[in-house]
Amino acid sequence: MQHIHSNNLMIRNQFGFTPQTSTIDAVMALKDYAQKSINEGQYVAVISLDVKGAFDAAWWPGIIASLRNLRCPGDLYTLCVSYFNESNAFITINNGIVQTKINKGCPQGSASGPGLWNIQYNALLNLEYTKNNKVMAYADDLKILVKGRTQEEVENYANRHTG
């Protein structure tokens, strides 16, 4: 993550697991966007999404592609690819051990999990949206802010980007 943050490769709209940011920063950015829009005479809607089971469903090929696109240093890239290709889970049931290969998910509670999550989510936050939309995240909580001149326009923009 040092490489990614020191080279400003992460979008600024992710406030979770990011150095020098907090939930307060996320709420203030949301408030500032809404207030500016209201001051311009526009309506604003906030669509809030909490991705259920997000960390368990993190897609490893997407993370690897993002690491490559972000020009992750070779040794760290190789380490991540190795981790994703050789992960197994073990559980003991009735004195027997069951093993299964793991092919998705960010290791929760680990030092690498939050960074890998942000790398994956960075692609979503970097999508091109209209000038009437702003997307922000705090970890896996996503906020889509939609503004427009009328309530109907806001609804149309919201349906276009979330439908």
PDB file of C-alpha atoms in Angstrom:
ATOM      1  CA  MET A   1       0.000   0.000   0.000  1.00  0.00           C
ATOM      2  CA  GLN A   2       2.970   2.298   0.548  1.00  0.00           C
ATOM      3  CA  HIS A   3       3.704   2.235  -3.195  1.00  0.00           C
ATOM      4  CA  ILE A   4       0.071   2.932  -4.066  1.00  0.00           C
ATOM      5  CA  HIS A   5      -0.435   5.778  -1.597  1.00  0.00           C
ATOM      6  CA  SER A   6       2.952   7.416  -2.127  1.00  0.00           C
ATOM      7  CA  ASN A   7       2.299   7.539  -5.887  1.00  0.00           C
ATOM      8  CA  ASN A   8      -1.308   8.769  -5.483  1.00  0.00           C
ATOM      9  CA  LEU A   9      -2.697   5.752  -7.348  1.00  0.00           C
ATOM     10  CA  MET A  10      -5.804   5.381  -5.177  1.00  0.00           C
ATOM     11  CA  ILE A  11      -8.857   7.525  -5.753  1.00  0.00           C
ATOM     12  CA  ARG A  12      -9.532  10.018  -2.967  1.00  0.00           C
ATOM     13  CA  ASN A  13     -13.156   8.904  -2.529  1.00  0.00           C
ATOM     14  CA  GLN A  14     -12.258   5.825  -0.443  1.00  0.00           C
ATOM     15  CA  PHE A  15     -12.116   6.789   3.200  1.00  0.00           C
ATOM     16  CA  GLY A  16     -11.844   3.350   4.812  1.00  0.00           C
ATOM     17  CA  PHE A  17      -8.458   1.739   5.422  1.00  0.00           C
ATOM     18  CA  THR A  18      -6.787   4.858   4.088  1.00  0.00           C
ATOM     19  CA  PRO A  19      -4.049   6.798   5.916  1.00  0.00           C
ATOM     20  CA  GLN A  20      -5.173  10.013   7.600  1.00  0.00           C
ATOM     21  CA  THR A  21      -8.906   9.489   6.896  1.00  0.00           C
ATOM     22  CA  SER A  22     -11.846   8.529   9.072  1.00  0.00           C
ATOM     23  CA  THR A  23     -15.606   8.177   9.046  1.00  0.00           C
ATOM     24  CA  ILE A  24     -15.785  11.879   9.909  1.00  0.00           C
ATOM     25  CA  ASP A  25     -13.893  12.726   6.703  1.00  0.00           C
ATOM     26  CA  ALA A  26     -16.326  10.594   4.694  1.00  0.00           C
ATOM     27  CA  VAL A  27     -19.380  12.241   6.268  1.00  0.00           C
ATOM     28  CA  MET A  28     -17.921  15.723   5.779  1.00  0.00           C
ATOM     29  CA  ALA A  29     -17.163  15.046   2.095  1.00  0.00           C
ATOM     30  CA  LEU A  30     -20.738  13.848   1.621  1.00  0.00           C
ATOM     31  CA  LYS A  31     -22.105  16.897   3.440  1.00  0.00           C
ATOM     32  CA  ASP A  32     -19.912  19.292   1.451  1.00  0.00           C
ATOM     33  CA  TYR A  33     -21.044  17.808  -1.885  1.00  0.00           C
ATOM     34  CA  ALA A  34     -24.700  17.957  -0.861  1.00  0.00           C
ATOM     35  CA  GLN A  35     -24.401  21.496   0.525  1.00  0.00           C
ATOM     36  CA  LYS A  36     -22.650  22.790  -2.593  1.00  0.00           C
ATOM     37  CA  SER A  37     -25.347  21.227  -4.786  1.00  0.00           C
ATOM     38  CA  ILE A  38     -28.148  22.699  -2.677  1.00  0.00           C
ATOM     39  CA  ASN A  39     -26.467  26.115  -2.754  1.00  0.00           C
ATOM     40  CA  GLU A  40     -26.505  25.826  -6.564  1.00  0.00           C
ATOM     41  CA  GLY A  41     -30.284  25.272  -6.422  1.00  0.00           C
ATOM     42  CA  GLN A  42     -30.115  21.547  -7.111  1.00  0.00           C
ATOM     43  CA  TYR A  43     -31.761  18.555  -5.503  1.00  0.00           C
ATOM     44  CA  VAL A  44     -29.590  15.797  -4.078  1.00  0.00           C
ATOM     45  CA  ALA A  45     -30.232  12.135  -3.366  1.00  0.00           C
ATOM     46  CA  VAL A  46     -27.911   9.802  -1.504  1.00  0.00           C
ATOM     47  CA  ILE A  47     -28.076   6.115  -2.312  1.00  0.00           C
ATOM     48  CA  SER A  48     -26.419   4.046   0.380  1.00  0.00           C
ATOM     49  CA  LEU A  49     -25.265   0.501  -0.327  1.00  0.00           C
ATOM     50  CA  ASP A  50     -23.719  -1.903   2.130  1.00  0.00           C
ATOM     51  CA  VAL A  51     -22.257  -4.763   0.135  1.00  0.00           C
ATOM     52  CA  LYS A  52     -23.293  -7.923   1.974  1.00  0.00           C
ATOM     53  CA  GLY A  53     -20.457 -10.396   2.438  1.00  0.00           C
ATOM     54  CA  ALA A  54     -18.152  -8.064   0.528  1.00  0.00           C
ATOM     55  CA  PHE A  55     -14.879  -9.179   2.057  1.00  0.00           C
ATOM     56  CA  ASP A  56     -15.785 -12.845   1.660  1.00  0.00           C
ATOM     57  CA  ALA A  57     -16.589 -12.323  -2.028  1.00  0.00           C
ATOM     58  CA  ALA A  58     -13.551 -10.245  -3.060  1.00  0.00           C
ATOM     59  CA  TRP A  59     -12.617 -11.457  -6.538  1.00  0.00           C
ATOM     60  CA  TRP A  60      -8.971 -12.444  -6.719  1.00  0.00           C
ATOM     61  CA  PRO A  61      -8.491 -12.105 -10.497  1.00  0.00           C
ATOM     62  CA  GLY A  62      -9.761  -8.515 -10.201  1.00  0.00           C
ATOM     63  CA  ILE A  63      -7.349  -7.761  -7.374  1.00  0.00           C
ATOM     64  CA  ILE A  64      -4.432  -9.246  -9.355  1.00  0.00           C
ATOM     65  CA  ALA A  65      -5.399  -7.214 -12.443  1.00  0.00           C
ATOM     66  CA  SER A  66      -5.618  -4.063 -10.321  1.00  0.00           C
ATOM     67  CA  LEU A  67      -2.201  -4.734  -8.778  1.00  0.00           C
ATOM     68  CA  ARG A  68      -0.771  -5.083 -12.274  1.00  0.00           C
ATOM     69  CA  ASN A  69      -2.507  -1.885 -13.478  1.00  0.00           C
ATOM     70  CA  LEU A  70      -1.223   0.007 -10.431  1.00  0.00           C
ATOM     71  CA  ARG A  71       2.315  -1.190 -11.235  1.00  0.00           C
ATOM     72  CA  CYS A  72       2.745  -2.912  -7.894  1.00  0.00           C
ATOM     73  CA  PRO A  73       6.431  -3.689  -7.236  1.00  0.00           C
ATOM     74  CA  GLY A  74       7.343  -7.100  -8.646  1.00  0.00           C
ATOM     75  CA  ASP A  75       8.124  -8.837  -5.373  1.00  0.00           C
ATOM     76  CA  LEU A  76       4.823  -7.779  -3.778  1.00  0.00           C
ATOM     77  CA  TYR A  77       2.887  -8.663  -6.915  1.00  0.00           C
ATOM     78  CA  THR A  78       4.472 -12.136  -6.970  1.00  0.00           C
ATOM     79  CA  LEU A  79       3.715 -12.599  -3.259  1.00  0.00           C
ATOM     80  CA  CYS A  80       0.030 -11.746  -3.789  1.00  0.00           C
ATOM     81  CA  VAL A  81      -0.278 -14.018  -6.821  1.00  0.00           C
ATOM     82  CA  SER A  82       1.328 -16.820  -4.813  1.00  0.00           C
ATOM     83  CA  TYR A  83      -1.043 -16.225  -1.889  1.00  0.00           C
ATOM     84  CA  PHE A  84      -4.086 -16.288  -4.148  1.00  0.00           C
ATOM     85  CA  ASN A  85      -2.947 -19.427  -5.985  1.00  0.00           C
ATOM     86  CA  GLU A  86      -2.012 -21.491  -2.972  1.00  0.00           C
ATOM     87  CA  SER A  87      -4.596 -20.760  -0.277  1.00  0.00           C
ATOM     88  CA  ASN A  88      -6.344 -23.577   1.522  1.00  0.00           C
ATOM     89  CA  ALA A  89      -8.669 -23.746   4.497  1.00  0.00           C
ATOM     90  CA  PHE A  90      -8.734 -26.575   6.990  1.00  0.00           C
ATOM     91  CA  ILE A  91     -11.444 -27.538   9.438  1.00  0.00           C
ATOM     92  CA  THR A  92     -11.543 -30.422  11.877  1.00  0.00           C
ATOM     93  CA  ILE A  93     -14.871 -32.267  11.975  1.00  0.00           C
ATOM     94  CA  ASN A  94     -15.416 -35.436  14.026  1.00  0.00           C
ATOM     95  CA  ASN A  95     -11.693 -36.093  14.340  1.00  0.00           C
ATOM     96  CA  GLY A  96     -11.227 -35.700  10.582  1.00  0.00           C
ATOM     97  CA  ILE A  97      -9.675 -32.829   8.690  1.00  0.00           C
ATOM     98  CA  VAL A  98     -11.441 -31.327   5.710  1.00  0.00           C
ATOM     99  CA  GLN A  99      -9.411 -29.216   3.321  1.00  0.00           C
ATOM    100  CA  THR A 100     -10.704 -26.918   0.605  1.00  0.00           C
ATOM    101  CA  LYS A 101      -9.029 -24.531  -1.797  1.00  0.00           C
ATOM    102  CA  ILE A 102      -9.962 -20.884  -1.285  1.00  0.00           C
ATOM    103  CA  ASN A 103     -10.433 -18.799  -4.430  1.00  0.00           C
ATOM    104  CA  LYS A 104     -11.959 -15.549  -3.205  1.00  0.00           C
ATOM    105  CA  GLY A 105     -12.136 -13.223  -0.216  1.00  0.00           C
ATOM    106  CA  CYS A 106      -9.886 -10.821   1.645  1.00  0.00           C
ATOM    107  CA  PRO A 107      -8.322 -12.174   4.812  1.00  0.00           C
ATOM    108  CA  GLN A 108     -10.267 -10.323   7.512  1.00  0.00           C
ATOM    109  CA  GLY A 109      -8.269  -9.363  10.553  1.00  0.00           C
ATOM    110  CA  SER A 110      -5.029  -9.548   8.589  1.00  0.00           C
ATOM    111  CA  ALA A 111      -2.642  -6.746   7.795  1.00  0.00           C
ATOM    112  CA  SER A 112      -3.120  -7.253   4.048  1.00  0.00           C
ATOM    113  CA  GLY A 113      -6.920  -7.641   3.882  1.00  0.00           C
ATOM    114  CA  PRO A 114      -7.897  -3.961   4.050  1.00  0.00           C
ATOM    115  CA  GLY A 115      -5.319  -2.967   1.444  1.00  0.00           C
ATOM    116  CA  LEU A 116      -6.398  -5.720  -0.923  1.00  0.00           C
ATOM    117  CA  TRP A 117     -10.015  -4.639  -0.459  1.00  0.00           C
ATOM    118  CA  ASN A 118      -9.179  -1.030  -1.331  1.00  0.00           C
ATOM    119  CA  ILE A 119      -7.247  -2.137  -4.397  1.00  0.00           C
ATOM    120  CA  GLN A 120     -10.286  -4.053  -5.608  1.00  0.00           C
ATOM    121  CA  TYR A 121     -12.758  -1.258  -4.796  1.00  0.00           C
ATOM    122  CA  ASN A 122     -10.536   1.368  -6.429  1.00  0.00           C
ATOM    123  CA  ALA A 123     -11.636   0.106  -9.862  1.00  0.00           C
ATOM    124  CA  LEU A 124     -15.295   0.725  -8.995  1.00  0.00           C
ATOM    125  CA  LEU A 125     -14.592   4.182  -7.633  1.00  0.00           C
ATOM    126  CA  ASN A 126     -12.600   5.056 -10.765  1.00  0.00           C
ATOM    127  CA  LEU A 127     -15.433   4.326 -13.192  1.00  0.00           C
ATOM    128  CA  GLU A 128     -16.523   7.331 -15.201  1.00  0.00           C
ATOM    129  CA  TYR A 129     -19.763   8.757 -13.895  1.00  0.00           C
ATOM    130  CA  THR A 130     -21.710  11.765 -15.108  1.00  0.00           C
ATOM    131  CA  LYS A 131     -21.126  15.223 -13.702  1.00  0.00           C
ATOM    132  CA  ASN A 132     -24.349  14.680 -11.740  1.00  0.00           C
ATOM    133  CA  ASN A 133     -22.947  11.734  -9.781  1.00  0.00           C
ATOM    134  CA  LYS A 134     -20.286  11.278  -7.155  1.00  0.00           C
ATOM    135  CA  VAL A 135     -19.339   7.949  -5.629  1.00  0.00           C
ATOM    136  CA  MET A 136     -17.714   7.580  -2.202  1.00  0.00           C
ATOM    137  CA  ALA A 137     -16.831   4.613  -0.053  1.00  0.00           C
ATOM    138  CA  TYR A 138     -15.880   3.796   3.485  1.00  0.00           C
ATOM    139  CA  ALA A 139     -14.536   0.238   3.324  1.00  0.00           C
ATOM    140  CA  ASP A 140     -17.417  -1.710   1.713  1.00  0.00           C
ATOM    141  CA  ASP A 141     -20.096   0.934   2.382  1.00  0.00           C
ATOM    142  CA  LEU A 142     -20.801   2.748  -0.875  1.00  0.00           C
ATOM    143  CA  LYS A 143     -22.566   6.088  -1.270  1.00  0.00           C
ATOM    144  CA  ILE A 144     -23.796   7.278  -4.641  1.00  0.00           C
ATOM    145  CA  LEU A 145     -24.668  10.976  -4.608  1.00  0.00           C
ATOM    146  CA  VAL A 146     -26.921  12.174  -7.389  1.00  0.00           C
ATOM    147  CA  LYS A 147     -27.835  15.776  -8.118  1.00  0.00           C
ATOM    148  CA  GLY A 148     -30.177  17.417 -10.582  1.00  0.00           C
ATOM    149  CA  ARG A 149     -32.263  20.494 -11.271  1.00  0.00           C
ATOM    150  CA  THR A 150     -35.529  18.715 -10.402  1.00  0.00           C
ATOM    151  CA  GLN A 151     -36.549  15.728  -8.316  1.00  0.00           C
ATOM    152  CA  GLU A 152     -37.464  13.906 -11.528  1.00  0.00           C
ATOM    153  CA  GLU A 153     -34.014  14.559 -13.003  1.00  0.00           C
ATOM    154  CA  VAL A 154     -32.352  13.217  -9.848  1.00  0.00           C
ATOM    155  CA  GLU A 155     -34.506  10.094 -10.043  1.00  0.00           C
ATOM    156  CA  ASN A 156     -33.625   9.584 -13.719  1.00  0.00           C
ATOM    157  CA  TYR A 157     -29.883   9.950 -13.044  1.00  0.00           C
ATOM    158  CA  ALA A 158     -30.133   7.631 -10.058  1.00  0.00           C
ATOM    159  CA  ASN A 159     -31.965   4.963 -12.057  1.00  0.00           C
ATOM    160  CA  ARG A 160     -29.447   5.211 -14.885  1.00  0.00           C
ATOM    161  CA  HIS A 161     -26.471   4.559 -12.602  1.00  0.00           C
ATOM    162  CA  THR A 162     -27.918   2.084 -10.131  1.00  0.00           C
ATOM    163  CA  GLY A 163     -30.402   0.115 -12.228  1.00  0.00           C
TER     164      GLY A 163
END
